[in-house]
Structures are given as C-alpha cells and as structure tokens.
PDB file of C-alpha atoms in Angstrom:
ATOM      1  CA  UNK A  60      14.161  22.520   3.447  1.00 87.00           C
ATOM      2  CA  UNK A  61      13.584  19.689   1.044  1.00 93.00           C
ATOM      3  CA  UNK A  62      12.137  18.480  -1.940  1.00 94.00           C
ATOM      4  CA  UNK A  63      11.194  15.323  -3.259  1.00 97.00           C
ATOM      5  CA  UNK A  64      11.148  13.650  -6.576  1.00 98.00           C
ATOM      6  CA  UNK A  65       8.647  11.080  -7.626  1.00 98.00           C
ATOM      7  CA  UNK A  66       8.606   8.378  -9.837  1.00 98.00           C
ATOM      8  CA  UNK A  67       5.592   5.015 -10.517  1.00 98.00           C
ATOM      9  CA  UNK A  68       5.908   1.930 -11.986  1.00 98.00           C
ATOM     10  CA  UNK A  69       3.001  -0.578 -12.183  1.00 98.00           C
ATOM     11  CA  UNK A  70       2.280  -4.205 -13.205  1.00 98.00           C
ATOM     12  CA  UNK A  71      -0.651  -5.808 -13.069  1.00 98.00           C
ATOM     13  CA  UNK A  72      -1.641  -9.068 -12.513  1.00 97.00           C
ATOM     14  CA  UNK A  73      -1.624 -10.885 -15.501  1.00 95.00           C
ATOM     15  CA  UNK A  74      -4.862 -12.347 -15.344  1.00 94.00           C
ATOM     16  CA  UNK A  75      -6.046  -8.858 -14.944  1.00 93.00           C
ATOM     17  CA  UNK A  76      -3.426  -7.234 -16.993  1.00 92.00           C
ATOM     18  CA  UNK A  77      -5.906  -6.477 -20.587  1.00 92.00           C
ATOM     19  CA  UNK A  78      -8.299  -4.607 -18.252  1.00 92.00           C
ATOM     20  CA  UNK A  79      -5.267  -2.694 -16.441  1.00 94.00           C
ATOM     21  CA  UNK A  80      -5.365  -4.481 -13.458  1.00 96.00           C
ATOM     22  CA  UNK A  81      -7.091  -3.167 -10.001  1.00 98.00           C
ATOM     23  CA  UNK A  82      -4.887  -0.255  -8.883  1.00 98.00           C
ATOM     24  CA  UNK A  83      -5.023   2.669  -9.518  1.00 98.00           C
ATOM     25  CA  UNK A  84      -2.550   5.985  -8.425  1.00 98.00           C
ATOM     26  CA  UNK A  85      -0.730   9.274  -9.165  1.00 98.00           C
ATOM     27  CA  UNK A  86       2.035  11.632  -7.937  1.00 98.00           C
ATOM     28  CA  UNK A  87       1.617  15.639  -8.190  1.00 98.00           C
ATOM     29  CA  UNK A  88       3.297  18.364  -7.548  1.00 95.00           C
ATOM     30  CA  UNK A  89       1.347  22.034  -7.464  1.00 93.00           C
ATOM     31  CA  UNK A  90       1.709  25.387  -5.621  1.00 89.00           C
ATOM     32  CA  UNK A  91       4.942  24.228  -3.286  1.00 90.00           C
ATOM     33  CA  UNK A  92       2.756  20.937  -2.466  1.00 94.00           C
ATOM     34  CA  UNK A  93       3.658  17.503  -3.383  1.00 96.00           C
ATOM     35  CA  UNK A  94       1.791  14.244  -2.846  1.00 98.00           C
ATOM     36  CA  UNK A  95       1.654  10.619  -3.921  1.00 98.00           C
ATOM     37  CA  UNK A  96      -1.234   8.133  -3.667  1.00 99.00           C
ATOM     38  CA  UNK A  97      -2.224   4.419  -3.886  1.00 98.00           C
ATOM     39  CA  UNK A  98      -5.925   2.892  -4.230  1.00 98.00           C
ATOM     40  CA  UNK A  99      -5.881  -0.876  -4.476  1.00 98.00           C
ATOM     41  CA  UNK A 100      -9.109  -1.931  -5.905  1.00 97.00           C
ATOM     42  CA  UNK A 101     -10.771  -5.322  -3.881  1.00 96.00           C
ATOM     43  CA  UNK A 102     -10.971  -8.083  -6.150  1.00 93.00           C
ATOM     44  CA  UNK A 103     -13.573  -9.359  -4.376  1.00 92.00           C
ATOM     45  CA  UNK A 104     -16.405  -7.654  -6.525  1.00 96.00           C
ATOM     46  CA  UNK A 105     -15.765  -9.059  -9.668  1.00 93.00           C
ATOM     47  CA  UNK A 106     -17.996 -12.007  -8.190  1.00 92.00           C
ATOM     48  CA  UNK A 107     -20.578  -9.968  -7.799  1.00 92.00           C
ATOM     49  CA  UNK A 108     -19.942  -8.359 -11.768  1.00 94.00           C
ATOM     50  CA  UNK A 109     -18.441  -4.935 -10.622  1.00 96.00           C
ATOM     51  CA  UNK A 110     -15.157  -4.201 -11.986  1.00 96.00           C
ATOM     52  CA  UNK A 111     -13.155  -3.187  -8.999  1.00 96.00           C
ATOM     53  CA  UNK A 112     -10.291  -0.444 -10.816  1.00 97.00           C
ATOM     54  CA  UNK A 113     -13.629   1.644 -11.497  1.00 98.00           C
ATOM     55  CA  UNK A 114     -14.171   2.955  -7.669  1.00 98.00           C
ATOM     56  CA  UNK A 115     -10.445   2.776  -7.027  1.00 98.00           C
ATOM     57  CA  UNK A 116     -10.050   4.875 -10.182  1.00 98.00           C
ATOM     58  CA  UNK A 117     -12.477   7.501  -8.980  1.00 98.00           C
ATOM     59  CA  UNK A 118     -11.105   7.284  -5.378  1.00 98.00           C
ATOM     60  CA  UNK A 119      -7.810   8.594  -6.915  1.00 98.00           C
ATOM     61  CA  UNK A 120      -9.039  11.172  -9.112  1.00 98.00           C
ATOM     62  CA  UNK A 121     -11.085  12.792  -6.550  1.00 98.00           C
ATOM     63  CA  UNK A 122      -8.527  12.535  -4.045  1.00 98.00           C
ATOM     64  CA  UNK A 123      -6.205  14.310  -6.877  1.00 98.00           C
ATOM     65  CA  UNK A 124      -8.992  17.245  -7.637  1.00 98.00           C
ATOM     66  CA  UNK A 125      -9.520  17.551  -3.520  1.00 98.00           C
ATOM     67  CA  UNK A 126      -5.608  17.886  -2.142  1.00 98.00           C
ATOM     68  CA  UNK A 127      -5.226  21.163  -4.356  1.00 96.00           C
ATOM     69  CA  UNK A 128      -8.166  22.874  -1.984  1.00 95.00           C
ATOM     70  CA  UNK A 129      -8.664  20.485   0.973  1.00 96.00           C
ATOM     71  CA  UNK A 130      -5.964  21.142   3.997  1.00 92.00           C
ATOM     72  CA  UNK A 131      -5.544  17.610   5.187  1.00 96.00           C
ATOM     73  CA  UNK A 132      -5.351  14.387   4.059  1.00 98.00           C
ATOM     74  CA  UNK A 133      -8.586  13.179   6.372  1.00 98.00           C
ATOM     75  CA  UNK A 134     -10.773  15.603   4.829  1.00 98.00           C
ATOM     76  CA  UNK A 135      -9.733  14.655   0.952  1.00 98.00           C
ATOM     77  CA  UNK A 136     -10.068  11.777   1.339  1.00 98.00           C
ATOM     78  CA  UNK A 137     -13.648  12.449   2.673  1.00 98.00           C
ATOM     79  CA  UNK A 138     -14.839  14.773   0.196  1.00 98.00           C
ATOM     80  CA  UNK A 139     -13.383  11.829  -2.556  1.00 98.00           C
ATOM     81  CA  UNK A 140     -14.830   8.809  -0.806  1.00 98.00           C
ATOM     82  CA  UNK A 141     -18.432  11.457  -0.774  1.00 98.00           C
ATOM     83  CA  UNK A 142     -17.917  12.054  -4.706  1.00 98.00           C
ATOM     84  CA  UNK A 143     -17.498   8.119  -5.057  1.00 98.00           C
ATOM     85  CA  UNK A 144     -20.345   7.201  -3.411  1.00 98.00           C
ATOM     86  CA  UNK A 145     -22.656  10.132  -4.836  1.00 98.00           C
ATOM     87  CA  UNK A 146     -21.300   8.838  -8.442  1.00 98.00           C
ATOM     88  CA  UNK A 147     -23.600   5.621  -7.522  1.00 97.00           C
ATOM     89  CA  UNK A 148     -20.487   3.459  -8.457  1.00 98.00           C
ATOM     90  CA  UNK A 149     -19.585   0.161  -7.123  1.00 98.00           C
ATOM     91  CA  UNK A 150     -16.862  -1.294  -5.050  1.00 98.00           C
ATOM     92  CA  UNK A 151     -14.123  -0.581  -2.143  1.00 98.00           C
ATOM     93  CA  UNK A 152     -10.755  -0.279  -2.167  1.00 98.00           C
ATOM     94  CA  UNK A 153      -7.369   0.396   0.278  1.00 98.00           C
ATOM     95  CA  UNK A 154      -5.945   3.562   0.462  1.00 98.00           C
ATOM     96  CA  UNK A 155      -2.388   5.310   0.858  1.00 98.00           C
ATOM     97  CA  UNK A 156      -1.852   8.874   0.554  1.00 98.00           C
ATOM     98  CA  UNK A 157       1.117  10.438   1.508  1.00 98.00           C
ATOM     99  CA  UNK A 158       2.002  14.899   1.292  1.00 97.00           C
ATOM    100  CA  UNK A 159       4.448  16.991   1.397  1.00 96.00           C
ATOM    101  CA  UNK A 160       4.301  20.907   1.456  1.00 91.00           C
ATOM    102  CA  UNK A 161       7.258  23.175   1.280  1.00 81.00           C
ATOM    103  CA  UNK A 162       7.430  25.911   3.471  1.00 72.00           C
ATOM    104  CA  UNK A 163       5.973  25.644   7.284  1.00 61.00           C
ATOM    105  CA  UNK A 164       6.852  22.489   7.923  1.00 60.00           C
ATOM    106  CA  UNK A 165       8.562  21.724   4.908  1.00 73.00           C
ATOM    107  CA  UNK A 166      10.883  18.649   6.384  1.00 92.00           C
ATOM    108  CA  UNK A 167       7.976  16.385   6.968  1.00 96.00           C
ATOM    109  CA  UNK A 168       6.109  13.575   5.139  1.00 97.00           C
ATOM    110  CA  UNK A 169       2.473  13.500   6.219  1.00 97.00           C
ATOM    111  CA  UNK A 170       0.307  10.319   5.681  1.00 98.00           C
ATOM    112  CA  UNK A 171      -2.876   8.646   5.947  1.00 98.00           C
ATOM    113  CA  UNK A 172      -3.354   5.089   5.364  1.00 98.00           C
ATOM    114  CA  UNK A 173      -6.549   2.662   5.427  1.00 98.00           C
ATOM    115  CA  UNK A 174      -5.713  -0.872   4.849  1.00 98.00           C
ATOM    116  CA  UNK A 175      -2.651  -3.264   4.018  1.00 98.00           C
ATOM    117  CA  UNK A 176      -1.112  -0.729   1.186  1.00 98.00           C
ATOM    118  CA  UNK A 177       1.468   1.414   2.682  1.00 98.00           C
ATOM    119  CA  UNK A 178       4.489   4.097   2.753  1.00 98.00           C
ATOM    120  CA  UNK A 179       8.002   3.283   4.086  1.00 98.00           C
ATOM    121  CA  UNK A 180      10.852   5.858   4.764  1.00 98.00           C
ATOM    122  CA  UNK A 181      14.450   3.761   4.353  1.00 98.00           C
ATOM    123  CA  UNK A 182      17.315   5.710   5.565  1.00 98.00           C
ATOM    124  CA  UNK A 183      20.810   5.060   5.123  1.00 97.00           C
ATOM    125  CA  UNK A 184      20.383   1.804   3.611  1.00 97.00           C
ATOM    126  CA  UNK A 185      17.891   0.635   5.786  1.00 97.00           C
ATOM    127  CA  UNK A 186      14.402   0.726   7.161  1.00 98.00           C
ATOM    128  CA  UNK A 187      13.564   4.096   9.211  1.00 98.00           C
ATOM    129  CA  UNK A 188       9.350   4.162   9.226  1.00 98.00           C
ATOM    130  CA  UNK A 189       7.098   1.946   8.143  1.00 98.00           C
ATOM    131  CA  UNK A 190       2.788   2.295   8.741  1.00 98.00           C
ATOM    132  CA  UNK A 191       1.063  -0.399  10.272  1.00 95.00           C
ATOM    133  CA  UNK A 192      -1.315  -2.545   7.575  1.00 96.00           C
ATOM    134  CA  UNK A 193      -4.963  -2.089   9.392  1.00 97.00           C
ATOM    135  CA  UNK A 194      -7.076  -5.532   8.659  1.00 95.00           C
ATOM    136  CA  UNK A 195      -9.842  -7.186  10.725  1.00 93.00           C
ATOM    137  CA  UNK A 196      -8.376 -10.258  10.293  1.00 90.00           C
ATOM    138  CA  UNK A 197      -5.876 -12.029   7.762  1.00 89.00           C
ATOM    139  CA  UNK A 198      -5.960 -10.711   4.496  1.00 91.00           C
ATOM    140  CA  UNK A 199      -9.182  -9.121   5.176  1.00 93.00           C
ATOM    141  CA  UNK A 200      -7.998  -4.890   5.467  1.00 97.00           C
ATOM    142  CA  UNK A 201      -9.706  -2.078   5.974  1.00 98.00           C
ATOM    143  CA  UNK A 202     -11.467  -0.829   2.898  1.00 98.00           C
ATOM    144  CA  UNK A 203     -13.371   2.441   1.725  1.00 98.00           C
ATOM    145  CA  UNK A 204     -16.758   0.966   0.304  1.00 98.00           C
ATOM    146  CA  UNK A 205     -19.718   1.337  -1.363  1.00 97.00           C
ATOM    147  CA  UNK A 206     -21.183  -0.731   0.981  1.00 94.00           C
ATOM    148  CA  UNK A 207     -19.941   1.699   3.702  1.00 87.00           C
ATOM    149  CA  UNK A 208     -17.695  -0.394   5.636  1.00 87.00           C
ATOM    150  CA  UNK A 209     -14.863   1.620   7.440  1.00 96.00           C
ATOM    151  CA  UNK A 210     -14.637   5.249   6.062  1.00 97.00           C
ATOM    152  CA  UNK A 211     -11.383   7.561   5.898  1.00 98.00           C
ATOM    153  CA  UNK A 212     -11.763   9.120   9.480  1.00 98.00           C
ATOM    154  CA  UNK A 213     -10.629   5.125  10.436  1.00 98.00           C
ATOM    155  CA  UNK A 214      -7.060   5.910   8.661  1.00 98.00           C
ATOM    156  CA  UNK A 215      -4.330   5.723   9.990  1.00 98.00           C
ATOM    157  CA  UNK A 216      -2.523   9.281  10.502  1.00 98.00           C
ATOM    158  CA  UNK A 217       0.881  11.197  10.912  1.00 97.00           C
ATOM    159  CA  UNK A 218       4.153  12.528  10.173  1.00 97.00           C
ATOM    160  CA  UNK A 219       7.065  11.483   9.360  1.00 97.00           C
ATOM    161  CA  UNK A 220      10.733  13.668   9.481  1.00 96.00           C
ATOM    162  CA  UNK A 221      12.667  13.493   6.309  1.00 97.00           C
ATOM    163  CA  UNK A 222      16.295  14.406   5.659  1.00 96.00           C
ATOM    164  CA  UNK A 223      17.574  14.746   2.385  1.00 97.00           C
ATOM    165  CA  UNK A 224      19.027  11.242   1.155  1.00 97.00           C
ATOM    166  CA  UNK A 225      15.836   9.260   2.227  1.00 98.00           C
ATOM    167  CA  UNK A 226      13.843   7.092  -0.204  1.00 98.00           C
ATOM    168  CA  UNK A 227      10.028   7.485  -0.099  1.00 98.00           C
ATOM    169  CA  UNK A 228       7.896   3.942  -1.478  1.00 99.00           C
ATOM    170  CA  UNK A 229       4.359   4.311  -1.446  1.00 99.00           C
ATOM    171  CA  UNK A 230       2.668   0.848  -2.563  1.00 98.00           C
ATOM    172  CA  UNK A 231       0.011  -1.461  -2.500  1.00 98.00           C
ATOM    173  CA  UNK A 232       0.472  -4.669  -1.183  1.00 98.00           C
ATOM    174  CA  UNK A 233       1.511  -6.656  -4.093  1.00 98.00           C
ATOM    175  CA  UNK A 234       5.216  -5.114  -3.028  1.00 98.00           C
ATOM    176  CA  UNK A 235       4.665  -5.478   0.716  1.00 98.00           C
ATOM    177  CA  UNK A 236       3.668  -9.078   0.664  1.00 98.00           C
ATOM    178  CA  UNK A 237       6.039 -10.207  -1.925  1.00 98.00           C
ATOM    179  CA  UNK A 238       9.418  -8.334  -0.616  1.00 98.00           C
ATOM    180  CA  UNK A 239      10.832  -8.053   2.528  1.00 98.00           C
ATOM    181  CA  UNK A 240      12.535  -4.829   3.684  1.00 98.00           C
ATOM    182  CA  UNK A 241      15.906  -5.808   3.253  1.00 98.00           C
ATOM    183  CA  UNK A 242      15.247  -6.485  -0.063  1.00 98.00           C
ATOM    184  CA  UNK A 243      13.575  -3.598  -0.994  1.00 98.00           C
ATOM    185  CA  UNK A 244      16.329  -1.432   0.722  1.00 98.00           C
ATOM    186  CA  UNK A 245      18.893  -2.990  -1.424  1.00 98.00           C
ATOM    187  CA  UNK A 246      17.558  -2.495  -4.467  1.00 98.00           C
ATOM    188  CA  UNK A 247      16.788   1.145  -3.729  1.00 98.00           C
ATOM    189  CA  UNK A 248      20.837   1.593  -2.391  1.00 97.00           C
ATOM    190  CA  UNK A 249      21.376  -0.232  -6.344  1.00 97.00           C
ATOM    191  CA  UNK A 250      19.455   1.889  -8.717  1.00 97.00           C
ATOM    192  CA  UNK A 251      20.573   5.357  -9.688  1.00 96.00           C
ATOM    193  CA  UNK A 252      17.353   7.412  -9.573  1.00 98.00           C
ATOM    194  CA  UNK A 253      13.623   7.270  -8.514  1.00 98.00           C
ATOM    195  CA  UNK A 254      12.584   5.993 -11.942  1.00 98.00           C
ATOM    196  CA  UNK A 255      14.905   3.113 -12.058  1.00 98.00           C
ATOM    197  CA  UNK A 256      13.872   2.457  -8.563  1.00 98.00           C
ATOM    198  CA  UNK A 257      10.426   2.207  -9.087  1.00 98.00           C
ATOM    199  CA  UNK A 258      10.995  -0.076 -11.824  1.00 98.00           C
ATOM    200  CA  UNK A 259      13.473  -2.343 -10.079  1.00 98.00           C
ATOM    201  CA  UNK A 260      11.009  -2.887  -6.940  1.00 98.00           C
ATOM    202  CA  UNK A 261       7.810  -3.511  -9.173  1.00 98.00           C
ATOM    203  CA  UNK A 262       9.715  -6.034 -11.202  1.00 98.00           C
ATOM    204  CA  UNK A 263      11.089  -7.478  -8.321  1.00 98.00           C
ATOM    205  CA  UNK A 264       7.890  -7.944  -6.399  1.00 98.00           C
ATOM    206  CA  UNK A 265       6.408  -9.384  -9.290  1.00 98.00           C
ATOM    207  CA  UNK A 266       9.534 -11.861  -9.774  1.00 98.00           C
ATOM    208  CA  UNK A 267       8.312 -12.939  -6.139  1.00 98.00           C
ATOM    209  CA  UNK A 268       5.044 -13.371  -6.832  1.00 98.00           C
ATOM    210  CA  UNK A 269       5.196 -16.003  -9.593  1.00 97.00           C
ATOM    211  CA  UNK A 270       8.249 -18.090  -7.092  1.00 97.00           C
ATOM    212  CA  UNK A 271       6.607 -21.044  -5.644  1.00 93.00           C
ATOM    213  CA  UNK A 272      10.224 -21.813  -4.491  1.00 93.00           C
ATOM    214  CA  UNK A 273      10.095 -18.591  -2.168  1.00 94.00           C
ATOM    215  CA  UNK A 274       9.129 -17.409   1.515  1.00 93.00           C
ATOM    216  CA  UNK A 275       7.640 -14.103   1.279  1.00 95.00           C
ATOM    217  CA  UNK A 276       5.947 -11.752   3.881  1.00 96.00           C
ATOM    218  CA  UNK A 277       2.217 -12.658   2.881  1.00 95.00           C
ATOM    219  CA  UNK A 278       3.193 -16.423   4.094  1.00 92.00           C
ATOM    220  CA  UNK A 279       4.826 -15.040   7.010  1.00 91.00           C
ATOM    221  CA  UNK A 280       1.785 -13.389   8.098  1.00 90.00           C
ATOM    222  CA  UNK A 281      -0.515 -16.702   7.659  1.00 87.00           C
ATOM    223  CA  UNK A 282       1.548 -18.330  10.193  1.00 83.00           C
ATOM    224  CA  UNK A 283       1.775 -15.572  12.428  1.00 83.00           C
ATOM    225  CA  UNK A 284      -1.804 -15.003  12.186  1.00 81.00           C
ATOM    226  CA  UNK A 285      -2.172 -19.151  12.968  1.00 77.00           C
ATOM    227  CA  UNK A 286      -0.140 -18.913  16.253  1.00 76.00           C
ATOM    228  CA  UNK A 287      -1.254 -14.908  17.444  1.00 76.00           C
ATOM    229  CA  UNK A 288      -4.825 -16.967  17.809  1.00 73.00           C
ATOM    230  CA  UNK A 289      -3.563 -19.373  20.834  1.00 74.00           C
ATOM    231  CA  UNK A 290      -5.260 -19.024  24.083  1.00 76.00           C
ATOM    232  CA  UNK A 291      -3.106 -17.664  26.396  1.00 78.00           C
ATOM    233  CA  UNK A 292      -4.984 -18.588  29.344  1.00 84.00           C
ATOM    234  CA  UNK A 293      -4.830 -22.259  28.156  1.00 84.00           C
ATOM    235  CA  UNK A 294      -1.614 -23.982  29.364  1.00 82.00           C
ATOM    236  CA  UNK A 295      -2.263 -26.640  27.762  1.00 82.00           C
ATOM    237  CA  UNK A 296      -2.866 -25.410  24.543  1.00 75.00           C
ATOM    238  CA  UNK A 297      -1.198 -26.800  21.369  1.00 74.00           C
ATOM    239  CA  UNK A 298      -0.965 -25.785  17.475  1.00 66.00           C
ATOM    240  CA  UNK A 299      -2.124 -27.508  14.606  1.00 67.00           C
ATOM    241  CA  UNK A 300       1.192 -28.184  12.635  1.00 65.00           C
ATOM    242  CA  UNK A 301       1.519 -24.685  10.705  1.00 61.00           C
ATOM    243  CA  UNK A 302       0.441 -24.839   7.109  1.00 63.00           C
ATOM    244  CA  UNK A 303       4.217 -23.696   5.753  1.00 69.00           C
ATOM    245  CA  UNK A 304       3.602 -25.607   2.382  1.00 79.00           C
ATOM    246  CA  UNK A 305       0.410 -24.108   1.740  1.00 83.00           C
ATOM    247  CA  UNK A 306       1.767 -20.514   1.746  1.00 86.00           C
ATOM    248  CA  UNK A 307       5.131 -21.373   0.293  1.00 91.00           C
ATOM    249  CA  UNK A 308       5.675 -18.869  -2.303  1.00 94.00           C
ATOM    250  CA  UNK A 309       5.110 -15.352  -3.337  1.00 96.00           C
ATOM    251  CA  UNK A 310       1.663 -13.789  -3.745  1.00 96.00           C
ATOM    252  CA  UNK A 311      -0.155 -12.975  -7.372  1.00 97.00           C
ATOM    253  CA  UNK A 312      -1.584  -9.637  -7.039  1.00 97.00           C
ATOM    254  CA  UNK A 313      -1.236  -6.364  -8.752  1.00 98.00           C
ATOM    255  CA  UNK A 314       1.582  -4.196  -7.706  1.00 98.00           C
ATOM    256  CA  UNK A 315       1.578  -0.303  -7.804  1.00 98.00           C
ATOM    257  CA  UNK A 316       4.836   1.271  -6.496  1.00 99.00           C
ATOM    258  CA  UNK A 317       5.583   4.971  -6.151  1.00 99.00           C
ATOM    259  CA  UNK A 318       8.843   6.463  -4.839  1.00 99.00           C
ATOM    260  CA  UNK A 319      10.275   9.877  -4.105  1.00 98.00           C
ATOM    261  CA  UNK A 320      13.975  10.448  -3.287  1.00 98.00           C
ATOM    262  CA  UNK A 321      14.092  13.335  -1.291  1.00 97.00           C
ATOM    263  CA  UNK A 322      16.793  15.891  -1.574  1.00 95.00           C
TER     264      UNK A 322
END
C-alpha cells in the first residue's frame, strides 16, 4: 500500500502577478483519501471584462467541497462545474484532477483531465505516464465554460499504477509548454523532497518562459500542428517554410505545479 506526499508551488505571470494570476489549485488529504487539482483560468475573458481566476477559483473550491462526498472524479467535477454555473459567474477554464484512496485499490492514481493542463508519473528517472492535452485545434483546449462549451463528462479518464519511489506533477500548462520531460525528470531526480521539487520545476518553467534564446514544447507543437495539416491524398503537396523564428522561445503564462512523491 502507498501513500503520497504533496507539495505546490505557483508563479504567475507577471503581468498578471498583482491580481494572483489565472490559476487556481489545492492538494488534500481526508478520511484515507488524497487528491490534487489544477484549474487554469482562460485569459481570453479579460477582453470581454471578466476576470478569469474568479470561475477557475470556484471550479476548485467546489471540486474541493464535492471529492469528500462525491465517489468519482466525473461526478465532482459535475456537481462543481453545476455550482459554478448556478453562482451566475463568468468564464471557463482547464481542468486536472488527480485521487488517490488508501485501502481497495490503494496502489493507484486515478485522473480526469479536460484540456492542455496535465499529470505525469516519472519513474526511475524517467517518464512512465503522461495524459494526452485535449484541444480542438492549436492552443485552443478543451475548457469548462460559462458559455457551456465542453463539460466534464468530455474528460479524459483513468488509472494509473504507482509504486513507491514515483514522482506525481500535476500542472497547468505553463510547465508543460515551457519544459520538456527530460528536463523535468532531472530536476525531480535533483531535489530532495516534494517541496523543493515543486519549487525547482515552477522556477524552472518560468526561467523558460522569459528565454527567447530557447526551443520549448509550445513551439514544438506550432510546427507540428503546421505539418499534421498536409493533405495526404495530395502528392504533390508542399509546406510553407515552418515559422521556427516566430515560436522561438519559451511561453509567458502562469504556471501552477503540484507534486506528490509517493512512498
């Protein structure tokens, strides 16, 4: 049987930092169950005058109140995303949540996720499970909205074996588009305890973000997303020269990290 241990760090963006930034999260631990969640507020609504942390805010709180009664995952999330909406408040946001509950099935992880935040397992120095970022196109994810766009029976679902020795990271995607795994693992296999961790990755992520110099996973994924649009049926087809320059560098955002080393 095994346990886990969380820790958070968070940084916001600084041109977002006097307000808190856009994220919002928390860890618990209650009656033999642990869990660990991220909510990364769209930024997209300030246009529109809405303060985006407000509905990811709530969307974590009522997640918090609803996994101490709720069974799974799916159906928090529901009866939170409900609560949001009923509150009349504003806005959409990604979502990560990730449980664990000693006893009956007490050596696995279970997650949903909606959007590009995420959880990764790393093993032994390395990368053992990763979720798959959900999007309708690039940079455009899966969101929980006011303006009821996908809702949380769209997440993404499962579990995921742990052994003691693994490193959990829940996160939004200011770490996943700013470090790649080998990085991440490395500083995890550096740092002495899930605090430090947490610390190390958020400050390394946002190190990334503010290198023009760098190649990072959200320019990666422009490119990708350039030549995954080909026509396959074309022979003749040919690329525009990809746009390397223009996504040189790492990616301003907030970044909310949680991790749990399990034991």
């Amino acid at each position: 049987m095994v346990s886990i241990d969380w820790a958070a760090f968070y940084i916001p963006h600084p041109s977002k930092a006097e307000k808190g930034g856009e994220d919002a999260y928390f860890y618990m631990e209650t009656n033999g169950m642990s869990a660990a969640a991220v909510f990364d507020g769209v930024g997209g609504w300030n246009e529109e005058g809405v303060d985006p942390r407000i509905w990811a805010e709530s969307m974590a709180i009522q997640t918090r109140d609803a996994l101490i009664t709720e069974p799974g995952l799916i159906s928090a999330l529901d009866v939170a995303y409900q609560e949001t909406l009923n509150a009349g408040i504003q806005g959409s946001c990604t979502a990560i949540v990730v449980k664990h509950v000693v006893g009956s099935g007490g050596n696995t992880l279970q997650y949903a996720n909606l959007g590009d935040s995420g959880v990764s397992i790393y093993r032994n120095g390395r990368l053992f499970f990763e979720t798959n970022e959900q999007s309708l196109g690039f940079n455009y994810p899966y969101q929980l909205s006011s303006d009821n766009a996908e809702t949380p029976q769209d997440a993404d679902r499962g579990s995921v074996p742990l052994k003691a020795g693994d490193t959990i990271v829940v996160a939004s995607d200011g770490l996943w588009d700013n470090l790649y795994h080998v990085e991440i693992a490395k500083l995890l296999s550096s740092s002495v305890d899930a605090q430090e961790m947490a610390e190390r990755l958020t400050v390394a992520a946002y190190q990334a973000s503010n290198d023009d110099k760098r190649w990072a996973p959200f320019g990666q994924k422009a490119v990708e997303s350039l030549y995954a649009d080909r026509n396959p049926d074309d022979v003749d087809w040919e690329s525009e020269p990809a746009p390397l320059t223009q996504w040189l560098g790492g990616k301003g955002d907030d970044i909310a990290v949680i991790v749990g080393t399990v034991y």
